Coordinates of C-alpha atoms in Angstrom, one line a residue:
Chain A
X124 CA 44.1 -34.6 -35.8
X125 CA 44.7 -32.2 -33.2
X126 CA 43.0 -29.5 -35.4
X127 CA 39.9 -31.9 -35.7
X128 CA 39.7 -32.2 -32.3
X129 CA 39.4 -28.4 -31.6
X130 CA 37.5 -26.7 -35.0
X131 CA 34.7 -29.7 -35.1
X132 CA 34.6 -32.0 -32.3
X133 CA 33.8 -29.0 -30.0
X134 CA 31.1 -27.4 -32.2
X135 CA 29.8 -30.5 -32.7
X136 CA 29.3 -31.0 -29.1
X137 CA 27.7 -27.8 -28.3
X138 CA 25.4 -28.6 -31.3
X139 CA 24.7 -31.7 -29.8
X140 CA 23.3 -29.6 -26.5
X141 CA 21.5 -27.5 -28.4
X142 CA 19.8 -29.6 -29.9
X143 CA 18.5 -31.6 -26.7
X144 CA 17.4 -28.2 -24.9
X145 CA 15.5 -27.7 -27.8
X146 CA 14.0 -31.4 -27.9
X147 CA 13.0 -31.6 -23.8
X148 CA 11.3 -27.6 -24.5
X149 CA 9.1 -29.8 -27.4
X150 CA 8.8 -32.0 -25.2
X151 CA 7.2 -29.7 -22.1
X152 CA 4.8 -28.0 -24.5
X153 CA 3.5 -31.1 -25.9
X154 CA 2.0 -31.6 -22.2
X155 CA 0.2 -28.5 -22.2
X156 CA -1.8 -25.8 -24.0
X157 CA 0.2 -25.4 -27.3
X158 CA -1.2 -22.2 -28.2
X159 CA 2.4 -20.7 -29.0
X160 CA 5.8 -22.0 -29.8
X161 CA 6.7 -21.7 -25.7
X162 CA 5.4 -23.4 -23.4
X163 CA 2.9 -22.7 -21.0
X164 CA 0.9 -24.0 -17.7
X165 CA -2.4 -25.3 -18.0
X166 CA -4.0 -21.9 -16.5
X167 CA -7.6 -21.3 -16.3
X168 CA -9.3 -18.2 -15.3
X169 CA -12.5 -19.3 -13.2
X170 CA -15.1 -16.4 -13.8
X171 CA -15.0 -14.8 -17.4
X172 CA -14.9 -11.8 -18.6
X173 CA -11.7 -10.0 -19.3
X174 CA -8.5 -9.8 -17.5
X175 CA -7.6 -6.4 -16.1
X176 CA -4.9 -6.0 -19.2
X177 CA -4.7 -8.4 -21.8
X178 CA -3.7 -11.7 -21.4
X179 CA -0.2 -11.6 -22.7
X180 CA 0.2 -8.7 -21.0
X181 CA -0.9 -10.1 -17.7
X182 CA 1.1 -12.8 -18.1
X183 CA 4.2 -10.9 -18.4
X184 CA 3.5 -8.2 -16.1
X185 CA 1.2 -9.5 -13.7
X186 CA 3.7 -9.5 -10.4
X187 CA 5.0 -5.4 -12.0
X188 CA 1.2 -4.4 -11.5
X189 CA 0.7 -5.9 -8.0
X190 CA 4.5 -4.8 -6.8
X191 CA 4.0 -0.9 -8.3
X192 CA 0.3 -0.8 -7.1
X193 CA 1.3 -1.6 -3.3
X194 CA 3.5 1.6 -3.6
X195 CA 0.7 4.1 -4.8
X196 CA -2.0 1.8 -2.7
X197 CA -0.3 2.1 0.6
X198 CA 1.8 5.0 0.8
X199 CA -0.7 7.3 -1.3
X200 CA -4.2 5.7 -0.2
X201 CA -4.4 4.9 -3.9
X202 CA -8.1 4.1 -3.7
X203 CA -7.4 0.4 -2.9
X204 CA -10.3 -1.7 -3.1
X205 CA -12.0 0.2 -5.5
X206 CA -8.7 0.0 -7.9
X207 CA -8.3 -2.5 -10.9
X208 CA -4.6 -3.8 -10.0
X209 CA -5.7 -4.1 -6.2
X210 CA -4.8 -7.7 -5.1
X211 CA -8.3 -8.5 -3.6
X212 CA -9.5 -7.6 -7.3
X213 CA -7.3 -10.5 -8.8
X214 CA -8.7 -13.2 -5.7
X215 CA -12.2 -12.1 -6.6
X216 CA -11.7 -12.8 -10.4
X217 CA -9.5 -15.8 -10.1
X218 CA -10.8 -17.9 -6.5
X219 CA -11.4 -21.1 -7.7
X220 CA -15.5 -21.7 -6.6
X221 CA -14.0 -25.4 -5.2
X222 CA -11.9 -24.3 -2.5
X223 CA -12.7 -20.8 -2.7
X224 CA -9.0 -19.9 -3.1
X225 CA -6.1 -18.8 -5.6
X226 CA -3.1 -21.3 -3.3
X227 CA -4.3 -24.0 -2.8
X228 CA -3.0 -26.9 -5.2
X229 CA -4.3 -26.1 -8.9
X230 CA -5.3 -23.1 -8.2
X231 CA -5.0 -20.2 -10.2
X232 CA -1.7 -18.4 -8.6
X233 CA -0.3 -22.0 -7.2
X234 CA -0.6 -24.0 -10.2
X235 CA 1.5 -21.3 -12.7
X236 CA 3.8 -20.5 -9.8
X237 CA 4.5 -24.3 -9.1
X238 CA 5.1 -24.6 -12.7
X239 CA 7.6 -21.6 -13.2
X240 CA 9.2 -22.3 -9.5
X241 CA 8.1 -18.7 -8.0
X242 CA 7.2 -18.5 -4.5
X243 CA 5.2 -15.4 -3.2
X244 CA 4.4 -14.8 0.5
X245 CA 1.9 -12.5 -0.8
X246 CA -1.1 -14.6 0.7
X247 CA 0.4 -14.7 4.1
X248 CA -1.3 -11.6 5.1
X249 CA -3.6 -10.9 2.2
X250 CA -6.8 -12.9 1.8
X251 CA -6.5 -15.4 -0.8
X252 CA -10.5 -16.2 -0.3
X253 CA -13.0 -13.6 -2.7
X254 CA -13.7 -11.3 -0.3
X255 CA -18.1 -10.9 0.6
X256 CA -18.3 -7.8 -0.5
X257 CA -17.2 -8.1 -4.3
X258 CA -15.3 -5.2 -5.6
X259 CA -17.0 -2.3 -7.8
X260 CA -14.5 -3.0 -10.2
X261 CA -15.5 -5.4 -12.9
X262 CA -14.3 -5.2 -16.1
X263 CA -17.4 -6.2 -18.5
X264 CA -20.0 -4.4 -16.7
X265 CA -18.2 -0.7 -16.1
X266 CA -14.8 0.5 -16.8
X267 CA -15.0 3.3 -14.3
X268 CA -14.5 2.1 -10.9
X269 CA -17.2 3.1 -8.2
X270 CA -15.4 6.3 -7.1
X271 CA -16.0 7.2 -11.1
X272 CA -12.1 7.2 -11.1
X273 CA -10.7 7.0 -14.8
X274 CA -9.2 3.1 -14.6
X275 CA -6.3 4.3 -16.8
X276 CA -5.6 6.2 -13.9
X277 CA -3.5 3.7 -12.0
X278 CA -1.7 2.6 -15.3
X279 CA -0.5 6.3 -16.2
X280 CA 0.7 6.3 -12.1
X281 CA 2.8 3.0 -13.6
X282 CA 3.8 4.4 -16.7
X283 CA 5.2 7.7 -15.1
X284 CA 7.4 5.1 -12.9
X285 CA 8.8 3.0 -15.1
X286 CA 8.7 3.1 -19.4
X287 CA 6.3 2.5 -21.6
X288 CA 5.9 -1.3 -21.7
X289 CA 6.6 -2.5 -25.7
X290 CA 3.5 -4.9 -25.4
X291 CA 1.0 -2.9 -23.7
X292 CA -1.7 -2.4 -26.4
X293 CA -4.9 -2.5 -24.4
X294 CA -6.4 0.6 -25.2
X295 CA -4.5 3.1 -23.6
X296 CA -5.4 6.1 -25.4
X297 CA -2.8 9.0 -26.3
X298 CA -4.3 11.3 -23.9
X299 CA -3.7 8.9 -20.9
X300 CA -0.4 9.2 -21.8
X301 CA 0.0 12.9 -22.7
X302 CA 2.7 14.9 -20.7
X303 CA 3.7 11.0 -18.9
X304 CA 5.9 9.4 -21.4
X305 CA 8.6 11.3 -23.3
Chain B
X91 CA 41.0 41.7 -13.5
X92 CA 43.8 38.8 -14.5
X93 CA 43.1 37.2 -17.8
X94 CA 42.6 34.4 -16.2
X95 CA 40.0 35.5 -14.5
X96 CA 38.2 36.9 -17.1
X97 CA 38.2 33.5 -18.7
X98 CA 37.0 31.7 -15.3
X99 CA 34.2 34.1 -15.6
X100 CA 33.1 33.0 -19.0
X101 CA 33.3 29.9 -19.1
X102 CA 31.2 29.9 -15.6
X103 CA 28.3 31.7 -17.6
X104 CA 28.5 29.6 -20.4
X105 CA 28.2 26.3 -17.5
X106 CA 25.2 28.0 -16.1
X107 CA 24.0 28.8 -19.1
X108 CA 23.8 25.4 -20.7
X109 CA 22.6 24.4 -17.4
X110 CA 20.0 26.4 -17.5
X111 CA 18.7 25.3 -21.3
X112 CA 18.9 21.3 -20.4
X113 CA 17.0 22.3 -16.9
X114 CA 14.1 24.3 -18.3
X115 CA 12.7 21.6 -20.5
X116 CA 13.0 19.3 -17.9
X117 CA 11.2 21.4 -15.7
X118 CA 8.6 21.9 -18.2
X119 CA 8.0 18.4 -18.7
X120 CA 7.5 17.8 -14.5
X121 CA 5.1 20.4 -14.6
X122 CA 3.3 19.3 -17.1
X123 CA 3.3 15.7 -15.6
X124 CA 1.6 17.1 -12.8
X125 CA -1.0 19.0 -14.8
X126 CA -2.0 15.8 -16.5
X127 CA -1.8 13.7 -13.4
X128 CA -4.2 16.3 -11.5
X129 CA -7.3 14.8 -12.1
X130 CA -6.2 11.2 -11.0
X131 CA -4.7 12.3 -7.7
X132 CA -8.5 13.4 -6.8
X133 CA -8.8 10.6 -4.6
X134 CA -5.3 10.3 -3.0
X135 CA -4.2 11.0 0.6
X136 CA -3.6 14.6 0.7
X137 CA -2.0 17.5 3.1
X138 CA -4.9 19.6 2.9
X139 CA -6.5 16.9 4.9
X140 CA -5.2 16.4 8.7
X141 CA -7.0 13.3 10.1
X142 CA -8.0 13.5 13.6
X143 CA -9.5 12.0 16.6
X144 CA -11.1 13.7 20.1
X145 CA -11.9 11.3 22.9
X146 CA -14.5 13.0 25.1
X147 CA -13.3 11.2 29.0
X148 CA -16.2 12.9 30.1
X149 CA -18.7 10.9 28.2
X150 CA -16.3 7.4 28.1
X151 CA -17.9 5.2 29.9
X152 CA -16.1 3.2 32.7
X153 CA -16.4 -1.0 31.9
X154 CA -17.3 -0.2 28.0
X155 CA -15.4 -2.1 25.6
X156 CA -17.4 -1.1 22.5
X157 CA -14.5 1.0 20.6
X158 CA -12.4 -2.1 21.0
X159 CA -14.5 -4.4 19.9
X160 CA -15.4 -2.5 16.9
X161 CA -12.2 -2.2 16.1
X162 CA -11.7 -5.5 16.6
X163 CA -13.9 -6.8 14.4
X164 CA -13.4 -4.3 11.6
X165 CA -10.0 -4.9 11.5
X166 CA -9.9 -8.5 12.2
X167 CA -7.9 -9.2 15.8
X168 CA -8.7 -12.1 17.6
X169 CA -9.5 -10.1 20.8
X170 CA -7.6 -11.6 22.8
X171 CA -5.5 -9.5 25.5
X172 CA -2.1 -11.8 26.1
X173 CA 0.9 -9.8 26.3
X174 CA 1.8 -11.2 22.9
X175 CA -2.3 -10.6 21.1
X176 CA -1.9 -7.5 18.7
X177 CA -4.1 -4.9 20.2
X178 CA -5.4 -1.7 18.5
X179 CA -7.1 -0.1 21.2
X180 CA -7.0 -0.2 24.9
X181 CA -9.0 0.8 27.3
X182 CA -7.2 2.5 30.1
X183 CA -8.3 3.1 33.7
X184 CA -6.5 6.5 35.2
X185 CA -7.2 7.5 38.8
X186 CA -5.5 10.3 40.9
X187 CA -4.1 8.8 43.7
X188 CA -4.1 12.1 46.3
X189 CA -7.9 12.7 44.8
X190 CA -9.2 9.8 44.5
X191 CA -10.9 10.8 41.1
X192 CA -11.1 8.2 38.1
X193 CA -12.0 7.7 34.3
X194 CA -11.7 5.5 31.9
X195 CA -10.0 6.7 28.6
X196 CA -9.0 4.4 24.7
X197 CA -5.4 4.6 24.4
X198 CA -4.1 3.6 20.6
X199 CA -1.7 5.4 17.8
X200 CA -2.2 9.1 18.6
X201 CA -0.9 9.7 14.8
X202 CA 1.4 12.1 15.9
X203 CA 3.0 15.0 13.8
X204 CA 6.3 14.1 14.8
X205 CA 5.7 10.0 15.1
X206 CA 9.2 8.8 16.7
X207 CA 8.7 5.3 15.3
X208 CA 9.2 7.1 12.2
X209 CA 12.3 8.4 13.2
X210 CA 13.6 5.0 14.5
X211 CA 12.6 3.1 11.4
X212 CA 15.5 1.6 9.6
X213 CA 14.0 0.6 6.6
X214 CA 11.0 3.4 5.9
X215 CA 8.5 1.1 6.9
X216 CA 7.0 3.4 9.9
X217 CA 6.2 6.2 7.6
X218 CA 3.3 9.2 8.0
X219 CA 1.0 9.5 4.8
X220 CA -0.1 13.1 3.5
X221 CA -2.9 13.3 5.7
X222 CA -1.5 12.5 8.7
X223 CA -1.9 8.8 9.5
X224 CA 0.9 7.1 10.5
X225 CA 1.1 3.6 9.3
X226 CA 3.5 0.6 8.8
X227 CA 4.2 -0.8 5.2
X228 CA 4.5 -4.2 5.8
X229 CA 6.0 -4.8 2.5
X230 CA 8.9 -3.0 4.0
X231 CA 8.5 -4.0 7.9
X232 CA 11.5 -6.5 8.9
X233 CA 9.6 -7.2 12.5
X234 CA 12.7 -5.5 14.4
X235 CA 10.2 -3.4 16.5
X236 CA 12.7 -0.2 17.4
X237 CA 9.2 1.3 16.6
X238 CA 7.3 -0.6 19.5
X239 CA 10.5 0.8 21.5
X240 CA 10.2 4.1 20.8
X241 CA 6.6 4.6 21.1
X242 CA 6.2 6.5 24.1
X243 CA 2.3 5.3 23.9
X244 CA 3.0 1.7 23.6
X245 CA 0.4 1.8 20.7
X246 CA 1.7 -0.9 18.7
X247 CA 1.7 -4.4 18.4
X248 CA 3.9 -7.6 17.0
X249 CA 2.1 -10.8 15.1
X250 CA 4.1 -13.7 16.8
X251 CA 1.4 -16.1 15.4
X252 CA 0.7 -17.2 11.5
X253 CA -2.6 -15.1 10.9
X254 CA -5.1 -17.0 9.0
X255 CA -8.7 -15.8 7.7
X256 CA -7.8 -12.5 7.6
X257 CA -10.4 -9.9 6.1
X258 CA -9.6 -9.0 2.7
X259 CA -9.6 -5.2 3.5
X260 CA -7.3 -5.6 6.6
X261 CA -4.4 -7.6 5.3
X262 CA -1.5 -9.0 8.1
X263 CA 0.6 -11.4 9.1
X264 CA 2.9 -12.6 11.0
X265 CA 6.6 -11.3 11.5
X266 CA 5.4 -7.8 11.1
X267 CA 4.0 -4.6 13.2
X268 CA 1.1 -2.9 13.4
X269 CA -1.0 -0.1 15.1
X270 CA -4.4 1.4 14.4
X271 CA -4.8 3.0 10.9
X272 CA -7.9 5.2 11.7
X273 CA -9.4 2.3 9.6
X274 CA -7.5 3.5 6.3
X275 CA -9.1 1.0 4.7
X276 CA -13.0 3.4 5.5
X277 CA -10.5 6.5 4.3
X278 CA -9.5 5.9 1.1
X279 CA -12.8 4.7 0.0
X280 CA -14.0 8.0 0.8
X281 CA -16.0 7.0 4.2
X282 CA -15.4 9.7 7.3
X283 CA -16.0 7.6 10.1
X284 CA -14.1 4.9 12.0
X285 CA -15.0 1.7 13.2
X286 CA -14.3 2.6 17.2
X287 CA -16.5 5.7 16.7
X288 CA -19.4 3.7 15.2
X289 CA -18.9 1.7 18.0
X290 CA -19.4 4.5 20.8
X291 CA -22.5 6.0 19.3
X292 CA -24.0 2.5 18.9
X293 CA -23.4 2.3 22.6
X294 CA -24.8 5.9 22.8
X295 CA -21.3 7.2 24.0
X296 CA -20.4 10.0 21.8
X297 CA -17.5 9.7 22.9
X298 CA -15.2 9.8 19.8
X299 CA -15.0 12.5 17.4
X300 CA -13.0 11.8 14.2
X301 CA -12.6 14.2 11.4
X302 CA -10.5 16.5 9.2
X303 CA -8.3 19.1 12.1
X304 CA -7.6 21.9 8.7
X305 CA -11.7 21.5 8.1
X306 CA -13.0 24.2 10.1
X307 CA -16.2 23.5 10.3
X308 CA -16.1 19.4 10.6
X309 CA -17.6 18.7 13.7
X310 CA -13.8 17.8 15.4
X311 CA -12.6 21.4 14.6
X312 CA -15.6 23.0 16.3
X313 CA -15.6 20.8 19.6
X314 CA -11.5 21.6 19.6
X315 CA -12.1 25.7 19.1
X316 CA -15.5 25.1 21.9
X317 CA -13.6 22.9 24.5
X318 CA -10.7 22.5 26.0
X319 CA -8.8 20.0 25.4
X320 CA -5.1 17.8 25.7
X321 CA -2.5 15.9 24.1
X322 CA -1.2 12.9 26.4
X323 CA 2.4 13.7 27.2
X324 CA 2.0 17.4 25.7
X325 CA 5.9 17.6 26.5
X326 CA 7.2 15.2 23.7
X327 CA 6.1 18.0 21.2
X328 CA 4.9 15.7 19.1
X329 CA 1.6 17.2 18.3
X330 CA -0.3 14.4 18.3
X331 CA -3.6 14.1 15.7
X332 CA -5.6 12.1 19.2
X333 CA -6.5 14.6 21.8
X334 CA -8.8 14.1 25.1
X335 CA -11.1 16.4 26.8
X336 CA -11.4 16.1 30.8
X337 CA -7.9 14.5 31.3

């Protein structure tokens, strides 16, 4: 008895677990986009065109951007507003037209950071509104910002910092990369 | 020469020697890093650029507010003059008490060479760029304000208020210090002007001078080599990037 108690009643238990995780994850996805077997926030991106990186990408990576590009931005006058990962870039993209903002409550930023429980102070200081002056950068329309810098540029900058994302497959091009990663 | 010395000296060549194989690659590939990275860094702050400012006292006109407001309004501040409003610029009135003799001069960061908030900083926030601006990274800035402190030209400023509607160009906020960028935001997108200097000559000042000091010919460099001119407090040594004329 004592045997039962310890080789199956305990594995049975865990299984038991398991198997209600798993059931309450079915459950979340079933209340939003089930484009994947995780689940996801109901996110839209207001204006079209494309995303700065891909969308998988962005969602993964989104906050490495913004925290690596405040480095190069500030401390090496990366070109700021005229740069692809600059945060006024994102607002200008992703301001929803009916309160003219990314935090307020559904908005683009808010509503995936209420979901996942991520608070950013981010918008304390920067402007969460589109700014008047749109940026140069748009990704349709030209891929060289208006200083006619490469926009690969700033990604290389990343690269050399940390490695060679696995997922990154948006059209970096092996010279980008030559002499950056090992 | 002892055996063991003998020994001691090969197996030291052999160390530098096997140092000298793994560093050589590794050298290699930081050179050639840079090589590949040249192009890109075209538009990144450099140290063959010194910004610069000359304030002309002569021409400053006593009562004018323009440079302030300019910046002001470029950079977002409310205006306002309280002892706790963040303020860029200020005008400053000097008169010689045994003469008599007055003027009216903008007093803000002099972007010095050797910037003591710098030095004071206890977390790198206060740090100089390439070119020579000093700035504040408020990513990094805890609000102790040993910089404020140390300042000798009490050029910078605390936000004690939540800032709302800032411009998106300017960001800032509360809990953190700032001081006058020489409108880095102009800078880095490649403009040569600031937004005090504008100012001036729409007042038809010409007051303000702002350029590259290692240019020689930018305007700044030739009115420095024509004119004679000072740093405030010359004694610090801290070889400040803001000089005056008639002080």
């Amino acid at each position: 008895m004592k045997k039962l108690l310890t080789e199956w009643l305990k594995p049975a238990a865990w299984g038991t677990l398991i198997l209600m995780c798993a059931m309450s994850m079915g459950h979340a996805a079933e209340n939003t986009q089930n484009t994947s077997d995780v689940p996801q926030p109901n996110v839209t991106a207001i204006k079209g065109g494309k995303c700065v990186e891909n969308t998988e990408f962005m969602r993964k990576n989104h906050m490495k951007l913004l925290m690596h590009h405040r480095i190069t931005a500030v401390h090496k006058g990366d070109n700021q507003l005229a740069d692809k990962y600059s945060i006024i870039n994102c607002v200008n993209c992703h301001a929803n037209p009916k309160d003219n903002s990314v935090v307020g409550p559904g908005d683009f930023c808010q509503s995936c950071h209420a979901y996942a429980a991520v608070k950013i102070t981010c918008f304390e200081c920067h402007s969460s509104k589109p700014s008047a002056t749109p940026s140069p950068f748009h990704a349709t329309t030209s891929m060289v910002g208006a200083t006619g810098k490469d926009p690969h540029a700033t990604m290389v900058h990343y690269l050399a910092y940390h490695e060679h994302p696995q997922n990154l497959n948006s059209g970096l091009s092996a010279k980008d990369l030559a002499g950056v990663t090992q | 020469m002892s055996d063991i010395d003998n020994y001691r000296r090969r197996f030291m060549t052999g160390v530098v020697g096997v140092a000298a194989t793994v560093s050589l690659p590794a050298g290699l590939l930081f050179w050639q890093t840079a090589e590949g990275k040249s192009n890109d860094d075209a538009g990144l702050a450099s140290a063959k650029t010194r910004w610069g400012m000359l304030i002309d006292t002569t021409k400053c006109a006593t009562g004018c507010d323009a440079c302030v407001r300019g910046c002001d309004q470029e950079n977002g501040l409310s205006g306002k003059t309280s002892p706790t409003s963040p303020q860029w610029i200020r005008k400053v009135q000097v008169s010689n008490p045994s003469t008599g003799n007055g003027f009216s001069l903008p007093m803000m960061c002099q972007h010095c060479e050797e910037p003591p908030c710098v030095d004071v900083c206890p977390t790198g926030a206060s740090f100089k760029r390439a070119d020579g601006i000093v700035l504040v990274d408020r990513h990094i800035c805890i609000g102790c304000r040993y910089c404020m402190m140390a300042c000798p030209y009490k050029a910078r400023s605390f936000i004690h208020q939540p800032v709302t509607d800032q411009l998106a160009e300017v960001p800032r906020g509360q809990g953190c210090v700032e001081s006058c960028t020489f409108c880095v935001q102009r800078i880095d997108e490649g403009k040569t002007t600031t937004a005090c200097q504008d100012a001036c000559n729409a007042e038809g000042h010409q007051a303000i001078y702002f350029g590259d000091l290692k240019d020689p010919n930018s305007e700044i460099s030739k009115q420095l080599a024509q004119y004679s001119s000072q740093e405030v407090l010359p004694n610090l040594d801290l070889h400040t990037g803001v000089r005056y004329q008639g002080i």
